[in-house]
């Protein structure tokens, strides 16, 4: 009787301390229920919402500045952490592309023609498989027209005879794209090379006076590749990019842009010197002249495939036209061709 009485007493005492009951296992389970967002967590949710909105507009540097200004906020949600890390990485990559384009110290000039406003440079370190190509060109066109030629990648086959396959595979965001391209190699033993890559745009007009595109190869396609891919050797784009700088108008050219490309790629083949020289001194200038002609036709024909495609994405192209116009209204840039 004494033992039973003591057990009843202990049970009553335990119920006072644990009115919800359930024993040790259930109490431990209740302790894992997340607490509602309060204080700093609510601020973190608002911050990541603003960061994502800037990211969707390509304003990566503004998004990074927001994150850097609020280092006191710790994100716990896995999606929020991924967003933060992705934004910081994209900002660092865009910054690296701009630095690489502006620094020619490790490059050899291959071709320069001031009349064409075009030059090419080359870099290859002995023993490495990656080859570097850099190009600078001035186009009498708008930033958004040049951007359309780059972004609407599937239309490349309509004017570039060396493209044997081109496709847009997906748009993860309004300022990003996954694309595929296959380029014909006209020399006997070399098979057609293709590449699958992800790219995104950065509106850096306020911070650096330019729009920057960053792209590099990926192994995971968002959808099926064109049939030509079965007969190609897959090349590898390392971190590469394009910088588009709006230039002030001159007589005969209301809109101008300085376009600078840096391409770091492994073509999965040994590149003989004569082939590199041909590409940089003959093929690249021809592509520049073809692009000049294409851009001129785009400005004259508003029903051209590229201009029609621009109309489909006013949230990108119209917005960027306004941004460039506003930028040029408050500043001017000199042509930095070296």
Coordinates of C-alpha atoms in Angstrom, one line a residue:
X1 CA 0.0 0.0 0.0
X2 CA 2.9 2.4 0.8
X3 CA 4.5 1.7 -2.5
X4 CA 1.2 2.3 -4.5
X5 CA 0.7 5.5 -2.6
X6 CA 4.2 6.8 -3.4
X7 CA 3.7 6.0 -7.1
X8 CA 0.4 7.9 -7.2
X9 CA 2.1 10.9 -5.5
X10 CA 4.9 10.9 -8.1
X11 CA 2.4 10.7 -11.0
X12 CA 0.4 13.7 -9.6
X13 CA 3.7 15.7 -9.2
X14 CA 4.7 14.8 -12.8
X15 CA 1.4 16.0 -14.2
X16 CA 1.9 19.4 -12.6
X17 CA 5.3 19.8 -14.2
X18 CA 4.1 18.4 -17.5
X19 CA 0.3 19.2 -17.9
X20 CA 0.3 18.1 -21.5
X21 CA 1.4 14.6 -20.6
X22 CA 2.8 12.2 -23.1
X23 CA 6.0 11.1 -21.4
X24 CA 9.6 11.7 -22.2
X25 CA 9.5 10.8 -26.0
X26 CA 6.5 13.1 -26.6
X27 CA 8.0 16.0 -24.7
X28 CA 11.1 15.7 -26.8
X29 CA 9.1 15.7 -30.0
X30 CA 7.2 18.8 -28.8
X31 CA 10.6 20.5 -28.2
X32 CA 11.4 20.2 -31.9
X33 CA 8.5 22.2 -33.1
X34 CA 9.9 25.4 -34.6
X35 CA 9.1 28.7 -32.9
X36 CA 7.3 31.3 -35.0
X37 CA 9.4 34.0 -36.7
X38 CA 10.1 36.8 -34.4
X39 CA 12.5 39.8 -34.1
X40 CA 15.6 39.2 -36.2
X41 CA 14.0 36.3 -38.2
X42 CA 11.3 38.6 -39.5
X43 CA 13.9 41.1 -40.6
X44 CA 15.8 38.2 -42.3
X45 CA 12.6 37.2 -44.2
X46 CA 12.1 40.8 -45.4
X47 CA 15.8 41.1 -46.3
X48 CA 15.8 38.0 -48.4
X49 CA 12.6 39.1 -50.2
X50 CA 14.3 42.4 -51.2
X51 CA 17.5 40.5 -52.3
X52 CA 15.5 38.1 -54.5
X53 CA 13.6 41.0 -56.1
X54 CA 16.9 42.7 -57.0
X55 CA 18.3 39.4 -58.2
X56 CA 15.4 38.9 -60.6
X57 CA 16.2 42.3 -62.2
X58 CA 19.9 41.5 -62.5
X59 CA 20.9 44.1 -59.9
X60 CA 23.4 41.8 -58.2
X61 CA 25.6 44.4 -56.8
X62 CA 22.7 46.1 -55.0
X63 CA 21.6 42.8 -53.7
X64 CA 25.1 42.1 -52.4
X65 CA 25.3 45.5 -50.8
X66 CA 22.1 44.8 -48.9
X67 CA 23.5 41.5 -47.6
X68 CA 26.8 43.1 -46.6
X69 CA 25.0 45.9 -44.7
X70 CA 23.1 43.3 -42.7
X71 CA 25.7 40.8 -41.7
X72 CA 24.1 40.6 -38.3
X73 CA 21.2 38.6 -39.7
X74 CA 21.7 34.9 -39.8
X75 CA 19.6 32.9 -42.3
X76 CA 18.4 29.4 -41.2
X77 CA 16.1 28.5 -44.1
X78 CA 18.0 26.4 -46.6
X79 CA 16.4 28.2 -49.6
X80 CA 17.4 31.6 -48.1
X81 CA 20.9 30.4 -47.6
X82 CA 21.2 29.2 -51.2
X83 CA 19.9 32.5 -52.4
X84 CA 22.4 34.4 -50.4
X85 CA 25.3 32.3 -51.5
X86 CA 24.2 32.4 -55.1
X87 CA 23.9 36.2 -55.1
X88 CA 27.4 36.6 -53.5
X89 CA 28.9 34.2 -56.0
X90 CA 27.3 35.9 -59.0
X91 CA 28.5 39.3 -57.8
X92 CA 32.1 37.9 -57.4
X93 CA 32.0 36.3 -60.8
X94 CA 30.8 39.5 -62.5
X95 CA 33.5 41.5 -60.8
X96 CA 36.1 39.0 -61.9
X97 CA 35.0 39.2 -65.5
X98 CA 35.2 43.0 -65.5
X99 CA 38.7 42.9 -64.0
X100 CA 39.9 40.3 -66.6
X101 CA 38.5 42.3 -69.5
X102 CA 40.2 45.5 -68.3
X103 CA 43.6 43.9 -67.6
X104 CA 45.6 43.0 -70.8
X105 CA 49.0 42.3 -69.0
X106 CA 49.0 38.6 -69.7
X107 CA 47.5 38.8 -73.2
X108 CA 49.1 39.0 -76.7
X109 CA 47.4 41.3 -79.2
X110 CA 46.6 39.4 -82.4
X111 CA 44.6 41.9 -84.5
X112 CA 43.7 45.6 -84.3
X113 CA 41.9 47.7 -86.8
X114 CA 40.9 51.2 -85.7
X115 CA 38.7 51.8 -88.8
X116 CA 36.7 48.7 -87.9
X117 CA 36.9 49.6 -84.2
X118 CA 37.8 46.0 -83.4
X119 CA 40.7 44.1 -81.8
X120 CA 41.5 40.6 -80.6
X121 CA 43.9 39.2 -78.0
X122 CA 45.0 35.7 -77.2
X123 CA 46.3 33.9 -74.1
X124 CA 47.6 30.3 -73.7
X125 CA 49.9 29.0 -71.0
X126 CA 52.1 26.1 -72.0
X127 CA 50.9 22.8 -70.7
X128 CA 47.3 24.0 -70.1
X129 CA 44.2 22.9 -72.0
X130 CA 42.4 26.2 -71.6
X131 CA 42.8 28.9 -74.3
X132 CA 41.8 32.5 -73.7
X133 CA 40.3 34.8 -76.4
X134 CA 39.5 38.5 -75.8
X135 CA 37.7 40.8 -78.2
X136 CA 36.7 44.4 -78.1
X137 CA 34.4 46.0 -80.6
X138 CA 32.3 49.2 -81.0
X139 CA 28.9 48.8 -82.5
X140 CA 26.7 51.6 -83.8
X141 CA 23.7 50.1 -82.0
X142 CA 22.0 50.0 -78.7
X143 CA 23.0 47.9 -75.7
X144 CA 19.8 46.0 -75.9
X145 CA 20.2 45.2 -79.6
X146 CA 23.6 43.7 -78.9
X147 CA 22.2 42.0 -75.9
X148 CA 19.5 40.4 -78.0
X149 CA 22.0 39.0 -80.4
X150 CA 23.8 37.4 -77.5
X151 CA 20.7 36.3 -75.4
X152 CA 18.4 35.1 -78.2
X153 CA 20.9 32.4 -79.0
X154 CA 18.6 30.1 -81.0
X155 CA 18.4 32.8 -83.7
X156 CA 22.2 32.6 -84.4
X157 CA 21.6 30.0 -87.1
X158 CA 19.6 32.6 -89.1
X159 CA 22.7 34.6 -90.0
X160 CA 25.8 32.7 -88.8
X161 CA 26.6 30.0 -91.3
X162 CA 29.1 28.3 -89.0
X163 CA 26.4 27.5 -86.4
X164 CA 25.2 23.9 -86.9
X165 CA 22.9 24.0 -83.9
X166 CA 21.6 26.6 -81.5
X167 CA 18.9 26.5 -78.9
X168 CA 17.6 28.2 -75.8
X169 CA 16.9 25.4 -73.3
X170 CA 15.4 27.4 -70.4
X171 CA 15.1 30.6 -68.5
X172 CA 15.6 30.1 -64.7
X173 CA 14.9 33.9 -64.3
X174 CA 14.2 36.9 -66.5
X175 CA 18.0 37.7 -66.6
X176 CA 19.3 34.1 -66.9
X177 CA 19.3 31.5 -69.7
X178 CA 20.6 28.0 -70.5
X179 CA 21.7 27.6 -74.1
X180 CA 23.3 25.2 -76.5
X181 CA 25.4 25.8 -79.5
X182 CA 27.3 23.7 -82.1
X183 CA 30.0 25.3 -84.2
X184 CA 31.2 23.8 -87.5
X185 CA 35.0 23.1 -87.8
X186 CA 35.8 23.4 -91.6
X187 CA 39.2 21.7 -91.3
X188 CA 39.5 18.0 -92.1
X189 CA 40.4 16.2 -88.9
X190 CA 38.5 18.4 -86.5
X191 CA 35.0 17.4 -85.5
X192 CA 32.2 19.9 -84.8
X193 CA 32.4 21.3 -81.3
X194 CA 29.4 22.0 -79.2
X195 CA 28.8 23.6 -75.8
X196 CA 26.1 23.6 -73.1
X197 CA 26.2 26.6 -70.8
X198 CA 24.4 28.7 -68.3
X199 CA 24.5 32.5 -68.5
X200 CA 23.1 35.4 -66.5
X201 CA 23.1 39.2 -66.8
X202 CA 24.1 41.8 -64.3
X203 CA 22.9 45.4 -64.4
X204 CA 26.0 47.2 -63.2
X205 CA 25.2 50.6 -64.8
X206 CA 25.1 52.5 -61.4
X207 CA 28.2 50.8 -60.0
X208 CA 30.4 50.3 -63.1
X209 CA 28.7 51.9 -66.1
X210 CA 28.0 48.6 -67.9
X211 CA 25.9 45.6 -68.3
X212 CA 27.8 42.4 -67.7
X213 CA 27.0 38.9 -68.9
X214 CA 28.6 35.8 -67.2
X215 CA 28.5 32.3 -68.7
X216 CA 30.1 28.9 -68.2
X217 CA 29.6 25.3 -69.1
X218 CA 27.2 23.0 -67.3
X219 CA 26.7 19.3 -67.5
X220 CA 23.0 19.2 -66.7
X221 CA 20.6 20.2 -69.5
X222 CA 17.1 21.6 -68.7
X223 CA 15.6 19.8 -71.6
X224 CA 16.6 17.5 -74.6
X225 CA 19.5 18.7 -76.8
X226 CA 19.2 19.2 -80.5
X227 CA 20.0 16.0 -82.6
X228 CA 23.3 17.5 -83.8
X229 CA 24.7 17.0 -80.3
X230 CA 25.1 13.3 -81.0
X231 CA 27.8 14.0 -83.5
X232 CA 29.8 16.7 -81.7
X233 CA 32.7 16.9 -79.2
X234 CA 31.7 18.8 -76.1
X235 CA 33.9 21.8 -75.4
X236 CA 34.2 23.3 -71.9
X237 CA 33.6 27.0 -71.2
X238 CA 35.3 28.1 -68.0
X239 CA 34.1 31.3 -66.4
X240 CA 33.7 33.8 -69.3
X241 CA 31.7 36.9 -70.0
X242 CA 30.8 40.0 -72.0
X243 CA 30.8 43.6 -70.8
X244 CA 28.5 46.1 -72.7
X245 CA 29.3 49.8 -72.1
X246 CA 26.8 52.4 -73.5
X247 CA 28.7 55.1 -75.3
X248 CA 27.6 58.7 -76.0
X249 CA 26.2 59.4 -79.4
X250 CA 28.3 60.9 -82.2
X251 CA 27.4 62.3 -85.6
X252 CA 25.8 59.5 -87.6
X253 CA 25.3 57.2 -84.7
X254 CA 22.7 58.0 -82.1
X255 CA 23.4 54.8 -80.1
X256 CA 26.7 53.1 -79.6
X257 CA 28.1 50.4 -77.4
X258 CA 31.5 49.0 -76.6
X259 CA 31.3 45.3 -76.3
X260 CA 34.2 43.3 -74.7
X261 CA 34.3 39.6 -74.7
X262 CA 36.6 37.3 -72.7
X263 CA 36.3 33.6 -73.5
X264 CA 38.2 30.9 -71.5
X265 CA 37.6 27.6 -73.1
X266 CA 38.9 24.1 -73.4
X267 CA 38.2 22.9 -77.0
X268 CA 39.2 19.3 -76.1
X269 CA 41.9 19.3 -78.7
X270 CA 45.4 20.6 -79.3
X271 CA 45.1 23.9 -81.0
X272 CA 47.9 24.5 -83.6
X273 CA 49.3 28.0 -83.8
X274 CA 48.1 28.5 -87.4
X275 CA 44.5 27.7 -86.4
X276 CA 44.5 30.1 -83.5
X277 CA 45.9 32.8 -85.8
X278 CA 43.3 32.1 -88.4
X279 CA 40.5 32.4 -85.9
X280 CA 41.7 35.6 -84.4
X281 CA 42.9 37.4 -87.5
X282 CA 40.5 36.2 -90.2
X283 CA 37.4 34.5 -88.7
X284 CA 36.8 36.9 -85.8
X285 CA 36.9 40.1 -88.0
X286 CA 34.5 38.5 -90.4
X287 CA 32.1 37.8 -87.5
X288 CA 32.4 41.4 -86.5
X289 CA 31.5 42.6 -89.9
X290 CA 28.5 40.2 -90.1
X291 CA 27.4 41.4 -86.7
X292 CA 27.6 45.1 -87.9
X293 CA 25.4 44.2 -90.8
X294 CA 22.9 42.3 -88.6
X295 CA 22.6 45.2 -86.2
X296 CA 22.0 47.6 -89.0
X297 CA 19.2 45.4 -90.4
X298 CA 17.7 45.2 -86.9
X299 CA 17.5 49.0 -86.6
X300 CA 15.9 49.3 -90.1
X301 CA 13.4 46.4 -89.8
X302 CA 11.3 46.3 -86.7
X303 CA 9.8 43.0 -87.8
X304 CA 13.1 41.2 -87.9
X305 CA 13.3 38.0 -85.7
X306 CA 15.4 39.7 -83.1
X307 CA 13.2 42.8 -82.8
X308 CA 10.1 40.7 -82.6
X309 CA 11.8 38.7 -79.8
X310 CA 12.7 41.9 -78.0
X311 CA 9.0 42.8 -78.0
X312 CA 8.2 39.5 -76.2
X313 CA 10.3 40.5 -73.2
X314 CA 9.6 44.2 -72.5
X315 CA 10.4 43.6 -68.8
X316 CA 14.0 43.0 -69.8
X317 CA 14.7 45.0 -73.0
X318 CA 12.5 48.0 -72.5
X319 CA 13.5 48.3 -68.9
X320 CA 17.2 48.2 -69.9
X321 CA 16.7 50.7 -72.7
X322 CA 15.4 53.1 -70.0
X323 CA 18.2 52.4 -67.7
X324 CA 20.9 53.0 -70.4
X325 CA 19.2 56.3 -71.5
X326 CA 19.1 57.5 -67.9
X327 CA 22.8 56.5 -67.4
X328 CA 23.9 58.4 -70.5
X329 CA 21.9 61.4 -69.5
X330 CA 24.0 61.9 -66.4
X331 CA 27.4 60.7 -67.6
X332 CA 29.6 60.1 -70.6
X333 CA 32.3 57.6 -71.4
X334 CA 35.3 57.9 -73.7
X335 CA 36.1 55.1 -76.1
X336 CA 38.9 53.0 -74.3
X337 CA 40.2 51.1 -77.3
X338 CA 43.9 50.4 -76.7

